mmCIF file of C-alpha atoms in Angstrom:
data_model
loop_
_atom_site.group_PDB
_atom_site.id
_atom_site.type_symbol
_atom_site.label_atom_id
_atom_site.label_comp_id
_atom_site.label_asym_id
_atom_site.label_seq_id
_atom_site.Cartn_x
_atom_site.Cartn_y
_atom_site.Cartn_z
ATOM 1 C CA UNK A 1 0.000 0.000 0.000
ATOM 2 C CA UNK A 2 2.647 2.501 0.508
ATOM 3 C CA UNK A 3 4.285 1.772 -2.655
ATOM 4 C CA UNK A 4 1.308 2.551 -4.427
ATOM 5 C CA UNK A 5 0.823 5.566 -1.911
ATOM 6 C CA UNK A 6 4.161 6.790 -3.289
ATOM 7 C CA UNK A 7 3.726 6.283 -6.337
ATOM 8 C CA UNK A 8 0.372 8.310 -6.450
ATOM 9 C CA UNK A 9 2.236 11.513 -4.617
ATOM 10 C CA UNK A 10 0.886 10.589 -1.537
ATOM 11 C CA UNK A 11 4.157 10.779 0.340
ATOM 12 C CA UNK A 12 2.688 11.556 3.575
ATOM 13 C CA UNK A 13 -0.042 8.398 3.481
ATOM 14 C CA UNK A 14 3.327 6.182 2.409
ATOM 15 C CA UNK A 15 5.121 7.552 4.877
ATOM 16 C CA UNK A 16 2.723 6.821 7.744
ATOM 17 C CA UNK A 17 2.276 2.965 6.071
ATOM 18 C CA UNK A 18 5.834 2.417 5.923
ATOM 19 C CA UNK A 19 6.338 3.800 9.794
ATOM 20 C CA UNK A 20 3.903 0.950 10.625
ATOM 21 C CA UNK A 21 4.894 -1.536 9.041
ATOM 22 C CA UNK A 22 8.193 -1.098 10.265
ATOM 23 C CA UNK A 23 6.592 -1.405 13.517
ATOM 24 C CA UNK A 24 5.080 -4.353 12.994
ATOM 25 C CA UNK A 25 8.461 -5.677 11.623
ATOM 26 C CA UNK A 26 10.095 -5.283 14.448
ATOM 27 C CA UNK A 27 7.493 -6.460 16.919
ATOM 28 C CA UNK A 28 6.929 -9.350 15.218
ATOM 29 C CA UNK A 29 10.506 -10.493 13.520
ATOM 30 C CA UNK A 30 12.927 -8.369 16.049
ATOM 31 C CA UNK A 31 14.792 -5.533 14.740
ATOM 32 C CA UNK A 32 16.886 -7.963 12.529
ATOM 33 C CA UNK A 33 14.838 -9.438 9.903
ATOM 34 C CA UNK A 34 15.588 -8.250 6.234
ATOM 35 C CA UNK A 35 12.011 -6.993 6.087
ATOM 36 C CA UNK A 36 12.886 -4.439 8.394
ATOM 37 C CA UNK A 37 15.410 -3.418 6.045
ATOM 38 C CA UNK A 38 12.851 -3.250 3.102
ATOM 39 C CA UNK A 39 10.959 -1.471 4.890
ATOM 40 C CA UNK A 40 13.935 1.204 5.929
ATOM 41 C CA UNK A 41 14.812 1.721 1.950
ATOM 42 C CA UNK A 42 11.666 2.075 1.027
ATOM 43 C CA UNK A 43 11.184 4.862 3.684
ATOM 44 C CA UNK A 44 14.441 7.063 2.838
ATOM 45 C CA UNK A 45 13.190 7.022 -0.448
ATOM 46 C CA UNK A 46 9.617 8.099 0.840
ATOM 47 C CA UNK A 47 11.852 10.652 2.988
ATOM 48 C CA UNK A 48 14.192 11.765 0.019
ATOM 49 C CA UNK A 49 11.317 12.569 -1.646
ATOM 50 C CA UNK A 50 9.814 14.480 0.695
ATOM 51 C CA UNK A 51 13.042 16.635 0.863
ATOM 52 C CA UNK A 52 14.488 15.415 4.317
ATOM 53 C CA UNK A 53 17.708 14.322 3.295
ATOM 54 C CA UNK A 54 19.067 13.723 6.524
ATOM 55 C CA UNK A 55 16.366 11.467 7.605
ATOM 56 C CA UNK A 56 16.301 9.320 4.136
ATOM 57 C CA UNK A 57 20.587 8.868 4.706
ATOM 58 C CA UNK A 58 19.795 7.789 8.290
ATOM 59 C CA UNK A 59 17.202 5.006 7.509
ATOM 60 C CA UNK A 60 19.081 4.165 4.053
ATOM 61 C CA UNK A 61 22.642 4.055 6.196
ATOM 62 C CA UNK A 62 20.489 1.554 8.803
ATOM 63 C CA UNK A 63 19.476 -0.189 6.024
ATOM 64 C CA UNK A 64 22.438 -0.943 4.195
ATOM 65 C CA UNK A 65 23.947 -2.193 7.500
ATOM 66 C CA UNK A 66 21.050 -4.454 8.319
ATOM 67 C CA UNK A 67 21.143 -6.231 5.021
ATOM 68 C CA UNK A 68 25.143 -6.190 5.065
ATOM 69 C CA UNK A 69 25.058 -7.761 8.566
ATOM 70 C CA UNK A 70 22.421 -10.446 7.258
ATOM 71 C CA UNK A 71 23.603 -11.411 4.500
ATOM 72 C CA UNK A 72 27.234 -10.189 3.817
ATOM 73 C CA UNK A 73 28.272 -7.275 1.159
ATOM 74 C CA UNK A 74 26.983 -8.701 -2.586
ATOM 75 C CA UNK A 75 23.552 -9.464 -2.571
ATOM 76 C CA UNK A 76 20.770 -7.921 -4.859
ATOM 77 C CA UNK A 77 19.469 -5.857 -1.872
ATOM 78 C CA UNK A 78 22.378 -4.356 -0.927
ATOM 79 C CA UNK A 79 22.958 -2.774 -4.081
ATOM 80 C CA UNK A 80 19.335 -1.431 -4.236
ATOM 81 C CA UNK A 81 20.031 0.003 -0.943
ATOM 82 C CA UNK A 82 23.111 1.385 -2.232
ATOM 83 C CA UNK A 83 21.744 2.878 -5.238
ATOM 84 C CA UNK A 84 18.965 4.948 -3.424
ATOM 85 C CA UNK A 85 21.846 6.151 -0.874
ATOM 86 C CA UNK A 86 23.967 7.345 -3.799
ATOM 87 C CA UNK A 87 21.081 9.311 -5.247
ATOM 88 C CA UNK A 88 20.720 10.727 -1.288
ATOM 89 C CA UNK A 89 24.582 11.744 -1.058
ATOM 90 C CA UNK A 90 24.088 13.451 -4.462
ATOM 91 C CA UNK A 91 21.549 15.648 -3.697
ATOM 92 C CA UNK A 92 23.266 16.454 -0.262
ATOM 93 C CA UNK A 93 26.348 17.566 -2.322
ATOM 94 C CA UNK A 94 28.636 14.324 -1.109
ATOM 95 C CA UNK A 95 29.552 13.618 -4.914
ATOM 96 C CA UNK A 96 32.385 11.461 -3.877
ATOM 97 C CA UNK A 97 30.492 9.134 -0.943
ATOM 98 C CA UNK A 98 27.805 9.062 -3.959
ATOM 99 C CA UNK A 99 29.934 7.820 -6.621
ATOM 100 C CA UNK A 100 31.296 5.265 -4.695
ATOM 101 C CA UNK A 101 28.217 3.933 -3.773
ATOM 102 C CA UNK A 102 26.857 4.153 -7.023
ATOM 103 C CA UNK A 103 29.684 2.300 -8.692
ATOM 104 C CA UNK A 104 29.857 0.081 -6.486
ATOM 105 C CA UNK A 105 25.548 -0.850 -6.667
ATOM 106 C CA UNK A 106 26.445 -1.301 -10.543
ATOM 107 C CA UNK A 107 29.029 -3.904 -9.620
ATOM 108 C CA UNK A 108 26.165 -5.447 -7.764
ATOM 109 C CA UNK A 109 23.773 -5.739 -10.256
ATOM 110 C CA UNK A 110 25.949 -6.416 -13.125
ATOM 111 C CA UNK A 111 27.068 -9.651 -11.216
ATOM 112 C CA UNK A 112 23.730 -10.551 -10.454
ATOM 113 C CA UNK A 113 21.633 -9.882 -13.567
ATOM 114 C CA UNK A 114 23.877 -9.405 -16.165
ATOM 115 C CA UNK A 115 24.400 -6.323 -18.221
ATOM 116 C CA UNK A 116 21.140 -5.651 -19.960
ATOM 117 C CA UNK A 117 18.566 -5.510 -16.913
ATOM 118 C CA UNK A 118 16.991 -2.637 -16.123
ATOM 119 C CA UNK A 119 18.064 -2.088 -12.469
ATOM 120 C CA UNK A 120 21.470 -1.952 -13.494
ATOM 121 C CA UNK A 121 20.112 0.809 -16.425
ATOM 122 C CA UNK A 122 18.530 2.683 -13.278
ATOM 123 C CA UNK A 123 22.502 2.932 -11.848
ATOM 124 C CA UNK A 124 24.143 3.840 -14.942
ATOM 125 C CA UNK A 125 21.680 6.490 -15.543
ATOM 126 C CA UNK A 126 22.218 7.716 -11.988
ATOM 127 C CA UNK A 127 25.950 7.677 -11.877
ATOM 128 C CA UNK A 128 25.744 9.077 -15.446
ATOM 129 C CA UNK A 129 24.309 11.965 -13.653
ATOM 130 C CA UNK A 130 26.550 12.079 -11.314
ATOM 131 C CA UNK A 131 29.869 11.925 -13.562
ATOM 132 C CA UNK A 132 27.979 14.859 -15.387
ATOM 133 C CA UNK A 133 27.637 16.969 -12.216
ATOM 134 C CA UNK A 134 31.239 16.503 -11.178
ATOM 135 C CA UNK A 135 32.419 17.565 -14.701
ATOM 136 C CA UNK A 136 33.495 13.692 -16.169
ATOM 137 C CA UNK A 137 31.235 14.451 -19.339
ATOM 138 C CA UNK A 138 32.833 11.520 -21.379
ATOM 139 C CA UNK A 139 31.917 9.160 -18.811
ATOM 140 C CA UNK A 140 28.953 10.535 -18.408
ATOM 141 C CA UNK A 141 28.184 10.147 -21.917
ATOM 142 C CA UNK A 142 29.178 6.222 -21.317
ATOM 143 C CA UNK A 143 26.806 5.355 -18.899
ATOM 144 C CA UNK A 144 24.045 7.012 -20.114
ATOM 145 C CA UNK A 145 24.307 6.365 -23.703
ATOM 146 C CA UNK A 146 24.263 2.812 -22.019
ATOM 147 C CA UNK A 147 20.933 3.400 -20.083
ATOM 148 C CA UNK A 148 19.425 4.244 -23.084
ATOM 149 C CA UNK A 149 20.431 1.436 -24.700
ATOM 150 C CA UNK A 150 19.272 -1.013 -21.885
ATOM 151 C CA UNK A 151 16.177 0.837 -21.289
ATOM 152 C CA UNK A 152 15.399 0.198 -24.756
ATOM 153 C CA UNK A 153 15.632 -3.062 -25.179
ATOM 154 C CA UNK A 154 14.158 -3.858 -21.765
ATOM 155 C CA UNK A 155 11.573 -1.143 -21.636
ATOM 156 C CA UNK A 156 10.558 0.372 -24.778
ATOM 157 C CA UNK A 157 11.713 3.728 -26.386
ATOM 158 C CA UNK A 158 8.618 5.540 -24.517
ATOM 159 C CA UNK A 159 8.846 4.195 -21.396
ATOM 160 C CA UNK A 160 9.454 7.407 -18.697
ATOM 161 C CA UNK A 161 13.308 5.763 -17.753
ATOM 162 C CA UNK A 162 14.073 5.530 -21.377
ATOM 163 C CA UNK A 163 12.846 8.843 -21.634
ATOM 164 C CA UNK A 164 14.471 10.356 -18.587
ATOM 165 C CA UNK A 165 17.949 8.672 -19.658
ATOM 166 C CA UNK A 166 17.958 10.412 -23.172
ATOM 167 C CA UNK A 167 17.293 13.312 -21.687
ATOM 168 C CA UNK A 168 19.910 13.135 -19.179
ATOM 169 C CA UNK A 169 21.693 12.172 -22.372
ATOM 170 C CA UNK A 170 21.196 14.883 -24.510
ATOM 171 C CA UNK A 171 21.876 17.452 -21.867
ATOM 172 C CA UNK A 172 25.694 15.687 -21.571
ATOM 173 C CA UNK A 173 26.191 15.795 -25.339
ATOM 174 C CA UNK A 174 24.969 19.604 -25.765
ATOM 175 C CA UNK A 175 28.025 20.062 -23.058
ATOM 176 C CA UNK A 176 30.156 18.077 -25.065
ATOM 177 C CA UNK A 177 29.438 20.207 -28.478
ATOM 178 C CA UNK A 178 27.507 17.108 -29.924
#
């Protein structure tokens, strides 16, 4: 319910979901369980959006350890985890904390769905964003021209990510002189 509460702009009705059911989470599994950590991504991003930075690193940070401390440093979570709190250190102006985390989420998903999945087109157009913001317009160009590509295949030419990654794309090449 509070995806679908976020996904309708109804951050404040997600928000109040996603408080309860990680509650209920931890009343019922202990503070532990890796639906507690679901449920603390999926808040931060409820939180990000809502423009409290601060609170969306805090839950993402407790997040990321949770899942780390379950189930070690490479599984498909973590890097989901680790691509929301790249996005967060972005927009707080921690470019380099962001990268890394970014780069390191692509890793992730590369290993675990291969190249051409859309999740691992959702990172490259993030850290293409990212490389563009710090200046590294080439590699910006890289990943993004790459999301596109993926998001193609995968998604459809007018699907909103394809959409959103040549736009990102465009932007980088207009730099360039392209």
């Amino acid at each position: 319910l509070a995806g679908v509460l976020h996904a309708q702009g109804d951050l404040d009705g997600a928000k109040e979901h996603l408080q309860r059911a990680l509650h209920l989470h931890k009343a019922i599994h202990g503070p532990d369980h890796p639906n507690a950590a679901t449920a603390l991504n999926s808040l931060g991003n409820v939180l990000r959006a809502q423009g409290d930075l601060d609170g969306a690193n805090e839950h993402l940070e407790r997040a990321l350890r949770l899942l780390e401390a379950i189930h070690g440093p490479d599984p498909p979570d973590v890097a989901t985890v680790l691509n929301s709190l790249g996005s967060v250190l972005q927009a707080q102006g921690e470019l380099d904390g962001a990268k890394e985390h970014l780069e390191r989420a692509l890793r992730l998903r590369e290993a675990t769905y291969g190249p051409d999945h859309p999740d691992v087109a959702n990172t490259l157009n993030n850290l293409g964003a990212l490389l563009a913001e710090q200046g590294d317009l080439r590699g910006a160009r890289r990943c993004l021209g790459r999301a596109v590509r993926v998001y193609k295949q995968s998604r459809g030419a007018k699907h909103p990510e394809t959409v959103t990654a040549k736009r990102n794309l465009r932007i980088v090449r207009r730099e360039l002189g392209r």
